[in-house]
Amino acid sequence: MKINKKLLVITTIIILLPIAVGLIFWDQLPETMATHWGNDNEPNGWTSKAFTVFGIPAVIAALHVICLAVTYADPKRSNIGQKAIGIVYWILPATALLVMGSTYAYALGMSVNIGMICCLLMGVIFIALGNYLPKARLNYTFGYKIPWTLNSEENWNRTHRLAGWLMVICGLIFIINAFILSEWVLLACFIAAVVPIIYSYVLYKKGI
């Protein structure tokens, strides 16, 4: 299984597309732009216009290439599954468009509920990962790569079935939280991440 160069180029161009949008609205954008928001939906982090327009898309594009390179360097990449690899191709392009679009909209004086957008985005990502995680066979890139899962295919499968359900539930909680914006949603995210690790260790102690 080789990297899809055409898809890599297309997805990278999509990530960099906000640069063109930023240039179109360059004169209307403030010199310092809000790029991070708190739970109260108020900005608490700013960067220069130049870095926001050019730097953020460039960093995301670099991460995109690195993630794909790591995925395809996995000696067991054929176990990951095409749908899971599809997520690797598209998760950052979709994130870049949503994040940069929201950032530009806010900078141009539009009313944007950043908290709602972030929660909806996280919800969709968690649900997508939760659906595909149980289908991924043992590999070194996608999933819970801990000693107990990597040494036992049965442990891997059971752990990822549980993790898949928890991530879907967590995704639904994020979507609901888009209309509530409670800080407690982070606890749900933490539980979804930690419980499968504990479960995997329990299986390991049982010899699975």
Phi, psi and omega in degrees: 000117182253157179296139179276097186297321180297315180292324177299315180295315181298312182292326178292320177298320179298319179297321183275351181304322178301339176297316179297320178296318179297322179292324178298319182260017187308311184291340181267346181277143178289157181294330175240127186241140176290129180230002177213140183232150177272181180294341178274008179068019177254140181295139177225014177208137184226152173224167180292158179301317183298315181291322180298313184287316184260317187291312184298310177300323180295319179295316179297320179297319178296317178297322179301311181295318180297315180299318179291321179297317179295318180299314183281348176276348180295123180296342178249030185298334179294341179277347184290319180100143183296323181293320178294319178294326176300323176297319180299322180292322192253347185295317180284322174301316179296319179295318181298315181296318182291314182294312182291324177297318179293320180296315179295317181300316179295317181296331181271008175088012178279155178278113184230127176268089184298320181300316180296316181298316181295318180294319178296318179298312179298321179299314180296318180297313181297318181294318179297313180295320180297328179286326185263340183302314181294341183273346182280127176278173186307126177207176184254010185237313190251113177122196180273097185265075179243160187308321185288325179283323183288340181262357182211118180294325178295317178298316178302310184297314181294317181298318184282337172294315178295315182300322180299313178298316181296322181291323177296315178299317179297321178298318178295323177296319178298318181296317177296321182291344177300335181257358180244320181058054177267143178290343182293346180297333178295329177295319178299320178296318180296316180297316180299330182277324188272321185305315179299327179294316178297315180300318179298320180293321177299318177298319180298318180293336178273001179086017180261000000 
